[in-house]
Amino acid sequence: MKAAVVRHILDSIAVMFPDAHCELNHRNPFELTIAVLLSAQSTDASVNKVTADLFQKYKTPEDYVSVPPEELEQDIRRIGLFRSKAKHIQSLCKILIEQYNSKVPSDYNKLVQLPGVGRKTANVVISNAFGVPAIAVDTHVERVSKRLGLAGWNDSVLEVEKKLMKQVPEDEWTLTHHRLIFFGRYHCKAQNPACADCPLLDVCREGKKRMKKSQLSKDRDK
């Protein structure tokens, strides 16, 4: 994609969502790591409801490993996949205690080795907790990137991440990540994207296709 088109996309979503930010409530890198781990296949809103009480009860890795697995499972049971997530959390906390003095490492390669922490989680943590430029590709970022042509329809999550990193200036990686999420969450939704009111309709192949179908449907109804 031409640099001018990429710049148009970035500037447009910046105008739409100038205050885009991480919507997972947290007070430190450790809480952010737990929150992102919990957010897999769950909404940020549902995670925030659970962590409101969870982060009052558990404040350190030691707190999480001091309870039976069943108790932690009950504390997060409103979150999808709560059993496996409880297991990952306790395993992660044991490693933090044994290897990292109960602190979350700021190094990406160390983060991705922790239980339950993949590329997305690691990128969210290093960018939001430690200020390291990164682009985390979640379902919103992937969907929007493919619709706008920043990535190919058949690209893997890793390929989407690499293409975004190549096209977006490094000092804008983290902000762009947040803005793409907001754009996908509140405007370019999976089922009912607001194509008719979108400033990026001129460069959006998905939007053009949807608008054409809508017009054809209207013409048939006349």
C-alpha positions as a printed Julia matrix, in Angstrom:
222×3 Matrix{Float64}:
   0.0     0.0    0.0
   1.23    3.5   -0.85
   2.58    5.54   2.06
   0.12    8.35   1.35
  -2.83    6.0    1.73
  -1.45    4.61   5.0
  -0.99    8.16   6.24
  -4.59    8.96   5.3
  -5.8     5.94   7.29
  -3.71    6.75  10.35
  -4.69   10.42  10.35
  -8.38    9.62   9.91
  -8.58    7.2   12.83
  -6.52    9.65  14.91
  -9.19   12.3   14.35
 -11.95    9.83  15.18
 -10.31    8.41  18.31
  -7.68   10.83  19.61
  -7.94    9.49  23.15
  -7.8     5.76  22.35
  -6.17    3.82  25.18
  -6.01    0.45  26.89
  -9.45   -0.17  28.36
  -8.36   -2.92  30.72
  -8.27   -1.49  34.24
  -4.92   -1.99  35.96
  -2.55   -0.23  38.32
   0.77   -1.88  37.48
   2.45   -4.27  34.99
   1.44   -7.33  37.0
  -2.26   -6.46  37.02
  -2.11   -5.64  33.31
  -0.57   -9.03  32.56
  -3.32  -10.81  34.5
  -6.03   -8.7   32.84
  -4.75   -9.34  29.3
  -4.44  -13.05  30.02
  -8.07  -13.07  31.18
  -9.2   -11.11  28.11
  -8.55  -13.94  25.65
 -11.91  -14.67  23.96
 -13.57  -12.27  26.42
 -14.47   -8.59  26.27
 -12.54   -5.92  28.16
 -15.78   -4.91  29.86
 -16.37   -8.39  31.26
 -12.75   -8.63  32.41
 -12.98   -5.28  34.2
 -16.05   -6.47  36.1
 -14.14   -9.51  37.36
 -10.87   -7.73  38.13
 -12.63   -5.07  40.18
 -12.88   -7.66  42.98
 -10.0    -9.87  41.88
  -7.39   -7.12  42.22
  -8.63   -6.3   45.7
  -8.19   -9.89  46.84
  -4.96  -10.69  44.97
  -2.25   -8.05  44.86
   0.94  -10.09  44.37
   1.99  -13.33  42.69
   2.25  -14.85  46.14
  -1.44  -14.13  46.74
  -2.46  -16.08  43.64
  -0.4   -19.19  44.48
  -1.51  -19.24  48.12
  -5.07  -20.36  47.32
  -6.37  -23.69  45.96
  -6.95  -23.71  42.18
 -10.67  -24.18  42.79
 -10.87  -20.94  44.73
  -9.21  -18.92  41.98
 -11.48  -20.61  39.44
 -14.52  -19.43  41.38
 -13.14  -15.9   41.52
 -12.89  -15.7   37.72
 -15.69  -18.09  36.7
 -17.61  -15.3   34.92
 -14.78  -15.22  32.37
 -14.69  -17.71  29.5
 -12.18  -20.56  29.8
 -11.84  -19.76  33.51
 -10.36  -23.13  34.48
  -7.48  -23.01  32.03
  -6.91  -19.32  32.76
  -6.75  -19.99  36.51
  -4.15  -22.69  35.84
  -2.11  -20.34  33.63
  -2.26  -17.56  36.22
  -0.97  -19.74  39.04
   1.78  -21.24  36.86
   2.77  -17.76  35.67
   2.89  -16.44  39.23
   5.1   -19.33  40.38
   7.61  -18.49  37.64
   7.54  -14.77  38.53
   8.3   -15.67  42.16
  11.03  -18.19  41.35
  12.77  -16.41  38.46
  11.9   -12.72  38.48
  11.66  -11.65  42.11
   7.84  -11.5   41.75
   8.12   -8.84  39.04
   6.83   -8.97  35.47
   9.82   -8.89  33.11
   9.93   -6.03  30.62
  11.68   -8.18  28.0
   9.41   -9.47  25.23
  11.23  -12.79  24.83
  10.89  -13.53  28.54
   7.23  -12.57  28.56
   6.21  -14.92  25.75
   7.72  -17.83  27.67
   5.28  -17.33  30.55
   2.21  -19.6   30.72
  -0.81  -18.11  28.96
   1.21  -15.24  27.46
   1.33  -15.11  23.66
   2.49  -12.44  21.23
  -0.58  -10.28  21.74
  -0.35  -10.3   25.53
   3.38   -9.63  25.49
   3.01   -6.73  23.07
   0.21   -5.17  25.14
   2.3    -5.45  28.32
   5.57   -4.08  26.94
   3.83   -1.18  25.19
   1.42   -0.14  27.94
   3.41   -1.03  31.04
   6.96   -0.36  29.88
   6.61    2.14  27.03
   8.14   -0.1   24.36
   6.64    0.54  20.9
   4.56   -2.47  19.82
   1.48   -3.44  17.83
  -0.68   -6.16  19.37
  -3.02   -7.81  16.88
  -6.35   -8.76  18.4
  -9.57   -9.56  16.53
 -10.37   -5.86  16.01
  -6.92   -4.95  14.69
  -6.89   -7.98  12.39
 -10.37   -7.31  11.0
  -9.8    -3.6   10.4
  -6.34   -4.11   8.88
  -7.7    -6.61   6.37
 -10.75   -4.54   5.48
  -8.63   -1.46   4.84
  -6.07   -3.38   2.81
  -3.23   -2.9    5.28
  -2.96   -6.69   5.27
  -4.15   -9.52   3.03
  -7.38  -11.42   3.61
  -5.51  -14.67   4.21
  -2.67  -13.25   6.3
  -1.98  -14.87   9.66
  -2.0   -12.77  12.82
   1.8   -12.68  12.71
   1.78  -11.53   9.09
  -0.7    -8.77   9.94
   1.56   -7.63  12.78
   4.64   -7.58  10.57
   2.89   -5.64   7.8
   1.58   -3.04  10.25
   5.03   -2.64  11.78
   6.47   -2.08   8.32
   3.87    0.47   7.23
   3.33    2.42  10.47
   6.12    4.63  11.86
   7.6     2.97  14.96
   6.86    5.91  17.23
   3.17    5.48  16.32
   2.92    1.72  16.86
   1.33    1.77  20.3
  -1.11    4.6   19.56
  -2.07    3.01  16.26
  -2.75   -0.27  18.05
  -5.19    1.46  20.42
  -6.82    3.49  17.66
  -7.35    0.46  15.44
  -8.98   -1.32  18.38
 -11.3     1.61  19.06
 -12.07    1.92  15.35
 -12.96   -1.76  15.18
 -14.79   -1.89  18.49
 -16.92    1.23  18.11
 -17.14    1.95  14.37
 -15.97   -0.8   12.02
 -17.76   -3.57  13.89
 -17.7    -7.18  12.75
 -21.42   -7.47  11.95
 -22.68   -3.93  11.42
 -19.83   -1.6   10.4
 -20.8     2.05   9.97
 -19.7     2.16   6.34
 -22.07    4.93   5.27
 -20.56    7.31   7.83
 -16.95    6.22   7.5
 -14.21    8.68   6.48
 -12.21    5.73   5.15
 -14.85    4.4    2.77
 -12.78    5.64  -0.17
  -9.95    3.21   0.67
 -11.94    0.37   2.23
 -12.56   -2.58  -0.07
 -14.97   -4.18   2.41
 -16.91   -0.96   2.83
 -17.24   -0.42  -0.92
 -18.52   -3.97  -1.35
 -21.06   -3.57   1.46
 -22.3    -0.22   0.15
 -22.67   -1.66  -3.37
 -24.74   -4.56  -2.02
 -26.85   -2.13  -0.02
 -27.52   -0.01  -3.09
 -28.41   -3.05  -5.19
 -30.84   -4.17  -2.5
 -32.47   -0.72  -2.46
 -32.74   -0.72  -6.25
 -34.47   -4.11  -6.21
 -36.96   -2.88  -3.61
 -38.03    0.08  -5.71
